[in-house]
């Protein structure tokens, strides 16, 4: 994979999700945001070392339980039919991308993101 730096200093791989879509990987970091939301109430000010250790122990337990589910072939979070359809449309759109028709690609992708 070619790594290029664009004009604003960010690596294209940092913000470009084209390859992630082709590999059926998440386009967003919603899973990270979800994790932050889950631990936020427990991560109050003035945490003691023992409370932090307990917080990490519980999180490890949750992650191990999720890993077991994944290894058994279970789905952790069910997507809505609307989101499944949108992901499928985006994947097909990316697979049919033609560099010579960038204008149509941008317009079409914009429409897909609105839906």
Coordinates of N, CA and C in Angstrom, one line a residue:
X1 N 0.8 -1.2 0.0 CA 0.0 0.0 0.0 C 0.9 1.2 0.0
X2 N 0.6 2.2 -0.9 CA 1.3 3.4 -1.0 C 0.9 4.4 0.1
X3 N 1.8 5.0 0.8 CA 1.5 5.9 1.8 C 1.9 7.3 1.3
X4 N 0.9 8.2 1.3 CA 1.2 9.6 0.8 C 0.7 10.6 1.8
X5 N 1.4 11.7 1.8 CA 1.0 12.8 2.8 C 0.3 13.9 1.9
X6 N -0.9 14.3 2.4 CA -1.5 15.3 1.6 C -1.1 16.7 2.2
X7 N -1.7 17.7 1.6 CA -1.2 19.1 1.9 C -1.4 19.5 3.4
X8 N -2.4 19.0 4.0 CA -2.7 19.5 5.4 C -1.9 18.7 6.4
X9 N -1.0 17.8 6.0 CA -0.1 17.1 6.9 C -0.6 15.7 7.4
X10 N -1.9 15.3 7.0 CA -2.4 14.0 7.5 C -2.1 13.0 6.4
X11 N -1.8 11.8 6.9 CA -1.6 10.7 6.0 C -3.0 10.3 5.4
X12 N -3.1 10.0 4.1 CA -4.3 9.7 3.5 C -5.0 8.5 4.3
X13 N -4.2 7.6 4.7 CA -4.8 6.4 5.4 C -5.5 6.8 6.7
X14 N -5.1 7.9 7.2 CA -5.8 8.4 8.5 C -7.2 8.7 8.3
X15 N -7.6 9.3 7.2 CA -8.9 9.7 6.9 C -9.6 9.0 5.8
X16 N -8.9 8.4 4.9 CA -9.5 7.7 3.7 C -9.9 6.3 4.1
X17 N -11.2 6.0 3.9 CA -11.7 4.7 4.3 C -11.9 3.8 3.1
X18 N -11.4 4.2 2.0 CA -11.6 3.4 0.7 C -11.2 1.9 0.9
X19 N -10.0 1.7 1.4 CA -9.4 0.4 1.6 C -10.2 -0.3 2.7
X20 N -10.6 0.4 3.7 CA -11.4 -0.2 4.8 C -12.7 -0.8 4.3
X21 N -13.4 0.0 3.4 CA -14.6 -0.5 2.8 C -14.4 -1.8 2.0
X22 N -13.3 -1.8 1.2 CA -13.0 -2.9 0.4 C -12.8 -4.2 1.3
X23 N -12.2 -4.0 2.5 CA -11.9 -5.1 3.4 C -13.0 -5.4 4.4
X24 N -14.2 -4.8 4.2 CA -15.3 -5.0 5.1 C -15.0 -4.6 6.5
X25 N -14.2 -3.6 6.7 CA -13.9 -3.1 8.1 C -14.8 -1.9 8.4
X26 N -15.0 -1.5 9.6 CA -15.8 -0.4 10.0 C -15.2 0.9 9.4
X27 N -16.2 1.8 8.9 CA -15.7 3.1 8.4 C -15.5 4.1 9.4
X28 N -16.0 3.9 10.6 CA -15.9 4.9 11.7 C -15.2 4.3 12.9
X29 N -15.0 5.2 13.9 CA -14.5 4.8 15.2 C -15.6 4.7 16.2
X30 N -16.8 4.4 15.8 CA -17.9 4.4 16.7 C -17.7 3.4 17.8
X31 N -17.0 2.3 17.5 CA -16.8 1.3 18.6 C -15.9 1.9 19.7
X32 N -14.9 2.8 19.3 CA -14.1 3.4 20.3 C -14.9 4.4 21.1
X33 N -15.8 5.2 20.4 CA -16.7 6.1 21.1 C -17.6 5.4 22.0
X34 N -18.1 4.3 21.6 CA -19.0 3.5 22.5 C -18.2 3.1 23.8
X35 N -17.0 2.6 23.6 CA -16.2 2.2 24.8 C -16.0 3.4 25.7
X36 N -15.7 4.6 25.2 CA -15.5 5.8 26.0 C -16.7 6.1 26.8
X37 N -17.9 6.0 26.1 CA -19.2 6.3 26.8 C -19.4 5.3 27.9
X38 N -19.0 4.0 27.7 CA -19.3 3.0 28.6 C -18.4 3.2 29.9
X39 N -17.2 3.6 29.8 CA -16.3 3.7 31.0 C -16.4 5.1 31.6
X40 N -16.9 6.1 30.9 CA -17.0 7.5 31.3 C -17.6 7.6 32.7
X41 N -18.8 7.0 33.0 CA -19.4 7.2 34.3 C -18.5 6.6 35.4
X42 N -17.8 5.6 35.1 CA -16.9 5.0 36.1 C -15.6 5.7 36.3
X43 N -15.2 6.5 35.4 CA -13.9 7.2 35.4 C -14.1 8.6 36.0
X44 N -14.5 8.7 37.2 CA -14.7 10.0 37.8 C -13.4 10.6 38.3
X45 N -13.5 11.9 38.7 CA -12.3 12.5 39.3 C -11.9 11.8 40.6
X46 N -10.7 12.0 41.0 CA -10.2 11.5 42.3 C -10.3 9.9 42.4
X47 N -10.0 9.3 41.3 CA -10.0 7.8 41.3 C -8.8 7.3 42.1
X48 N -9.0 6.3 42.9 CA -7.9 5.7 43.6 C -7.3 4.6 42.7
X49 N -6.1 4.2 43.0 CA -5.4 3.2 42.2 C -6.3 1.9 42.2
X50 N -6.8 1.6 43.3 CA -7.6 0.3 43.4 C -8.9 0.4 42.5
X51 N -9.5 1.6 42.4 CA -10.7 1.8 41.6 C -10.3 1.7 40.1
X52 N -9.1 2.2 39.8 CA -8.7 2.2 38.4 C -8.4 0.7 38.0
X53 N -7.7 0.0 38.9 CA -7.4 -1.4 38.7 C -8.7 -2.2 38.5
X54 N -9.7 -1.9 39.3 CA -11.0 -2.6 39.2 C -11.7 -2.3 37.9
X55 N -11.6 -1.0 37.5 CA -12.2 -0.6 36.2 C -11.5 -1.4 35.0
X56 N -10.2 -1.5 35.0 CA -9.5 -2.2 34.0 C -9.8 -3.7 34.0
X57 N -10.0 -4.2 35.3 CA -10.3 -5.7 35.4 C -11.7 -6.0 34.8
X58 N -12.6 -5.1 35.1 CA -14.0 -5.3 34.5 C -14.0 -5.2 33.0
X59 N -13.2 -4.2 32.5 CA -13.1 -4.0 31.1 C -12.5 -5.2 30.4
X60 N -11.4 -5.7 31.0 CA -10.8 -6.9 30.5 C -11.8 -8.1 30.4
X61 N -12.5 -8.2 31.5 CA -13.5 -9.3 31.5 C -14.5 -9.1 30.4
X62 N -15.0 -7.9 30.2 CA -16.0 -7.7 29.1 C -15.3 -8.0 27.7
X63 N -14.1 -7.6 27.5 CA -13.4 -7.8 26.2 C -13.2 -9.3 26.0
X64 N -12.8 -10.0 27.0 CA -12.7 -11.5 26.9 C -14.0 -12.2 26.6
X65 N -15.1 -11.7 27.2 CA -16.4 -12.3 26.9 C -16.8 -12.0 25.4
X66 N -16.5 -10.8 25.0 CA -16.8 -10.4 23.6 C -15.9 -11.3 22.6
X67 N -14.7 -11.5 23.0 CA -13.8 -12.3 22.1 C -14.3 -13.7 22.0
X68 N -14.8 -14.3 23.1 CA -15.3 -15.6 23.1 C -16.5 -15.7 22.2
X69 N -17.4 -14.7 22.2 CA -18.6 -14.6 21.4 C -18.1 -14.6 19.9
X70 N -17.1 -13.8 19.6 CA -16.6 -13.7 18.2 C -16.0 -15.0 17.7
X71 N -15.3 -15.6 18.6 CA -14.7 -16.9 18.2 C -15.7 -18.0 18.0
X72 N -16.9 -17.9 18.6 CA -18.0 -18.8 18.4 C -18.8 -18.4 17.2
X73 N -18.5 -17.3 16.6 CA -19.2 -16.9 15.4 C -20.4 -16.0 15.7
X74 N -20.5 -15.6 16.9 CA -21.7 -14.7 17.3 C -21.4 -13.3 16.8
X75 N -22.4 -12.5 16.6 CA -22.3 -11.1 16.3 C -22.5 -10.3 17.6
X76 N -21.6 -9.4 17.8 CA -21.6 -8.6 19.0 C -22.8 -7.6 19.0
X77 N -22.9 -6.8 18.0 CA -23.9 -5.8 17.9 C -24.6 -5.9 16.5
X78 N -25.9 -6.1 16.6 CA -26.7 -6.3 15.4 C -26.9 -4.9 14.7
X79 N -26.6 -4.9 13.4 CA -26.9 -3.6 12.7 C -28.3 -3.6 12.2
X80 N -28.8 -2.4 12.1 CA -30.2 -2.2 11.5 C -30.2 -2.6 10.1
X81 N -31.4 -2.9 9.6 CA -31.5 -3.3 8.1 C -31.1 -2.1 7.3
X82 N -31.4 -0.9 7.7 CA -31.0 0.3 7.0 C -29.5 0.4 6.9
X83 N -28.8 0.2 8.0 CA -27.3 0.3 8.0 C -26.7 -0.8 7.1
X84 N -27.3 -2.0 7.2 CA -26.7 -3.1 6.4 C -26.9 -2.8 4.9
X85 N -28.1 -2.2 4.5 CA -28.3 -1.8 3.1 C -27.3 -0.7 2.7
X86 N -27.1 0.2 3.6 CA -26.2 1.4 3.3 C -24.8 0.8 3.1
X87 N -24.3 0.0 4.0 CA -23.0 -0.6 3.9 C -22.8 -1.4 2.6
X88 N -23.8 -2.2 2.2 CA -23.8 -2.9 1.0 C -23.7 -2.0 -0.2
X89 N -24.5 -0.9 -0.2 CA -24.4 0.0 -1.3 C -23.1 0.7 -1.4
X90 N -22.5 1.1 -0.3 CA -21.2 1.8 -0.3 C -20.1 0.8 -0.8
X91 N -20.2 -0.5 -0.4 CA -19.2 -1.4 -0.8 C -19.3 -1.7 -2.3
X92 N -20.5 -1.8 -2.8 CA -20.7 -2.0 -4.3 C -20.2 -0.8 -5.0
X93 N -20.5 0.4 -4.5 CA -20.0 1.6 -5.1 C -18.5 1.7 -5.2
X94 N -17.9 1.4 -4.1 CA -16.4 1.4 -4.1 C -15.8 0.4 -5.0
X95 N -16.4 -0.8 -5.1 CA -15.9 -1.9 -6.0 C -16.0 -1.5 -7.4
X96 N -16.9 -0.6 -7.8 CA -17.1 -0.2 -9.2 C -16.5 1.2 -9.5
X97 N -15.6 1.7 -8.5 CA -15.0 2.9 -8.7 C -14.1 3.0 -9.9
X98 N -14.2 4.1 -10.7 CA -13.4 4.3 -11.8 C -12.7 5.7 -11.7
X99 N -11.4 5.7 -11.7 CA -10.7 7.0 -11.5 C -11.1 8.0 -12.5
X100 N -11.4 7.6 -13.7 CA -11.7 8.5 -14.8 C -13.1 9.2 -14.6
X101 N -13.9 8.6 -13.7 CA -15.2 9.2 -13.4 C -15.3 9.7 -11.9
X102 N -14.3 10.4 -11.5 CA -14.2 10.9 -10.1 C -15.4 11.7 -9.8
X103 N -15.9 12.6 -10.7 CA -17.0 13.4 -10.5 C -18.3 12.6 -10.1
X104 N -18.5 11.6 -10.8 CA -19.7 10.7 -10.5 C -19.5 10.0 -9.2
X105 N -18.3 9.6 -8.9 CA -18.0 8.8 -7.7 C -18.3 9.7 -6.5
X106 N -17.8 11.0 -6.5 CA -17.9 11.9 -5.4 C -19.4 12.2 -5.2
X107 N -20.1 12.5 -6.3 CA -21.5 12.8 -6.2 C -22.3 11.6 -5.7
X108 N -22.0 10.4 -6.2 CA -22.8 9.2 -5.7 C -22.5 8.9 -4.3
X109 N -21.2 9.0 -3.9 CA -20.8 8.7 -2.5 C -21.5 9.7 -1.6
X110 N -21.6 11.0 -2.0 CA -22.2 12.0 -1.2 C -23.7 11.7 -1.0
X111 N -24.4 11.2 -2.0 CA -25.8 10.8 -1.9 C -25.9 9.6 -1.0
X112 N -25.0 8.6 -1.1 CA -25.1 7.5 -0.2 C -24.9 7.9 1.3
X113 N -24.0 8.8 1.6 CA -23.8 9.2 2.9 C -25.0 9.9 3.5
X114 N -25.8 10.6 2.7 CA -27.0 11.3 3.2 C -28.1 10.3 3.5
X115 N -28.1 9.2 2.9 CA -29.2 8.2 3.2 C -29.1 7.5 4.5

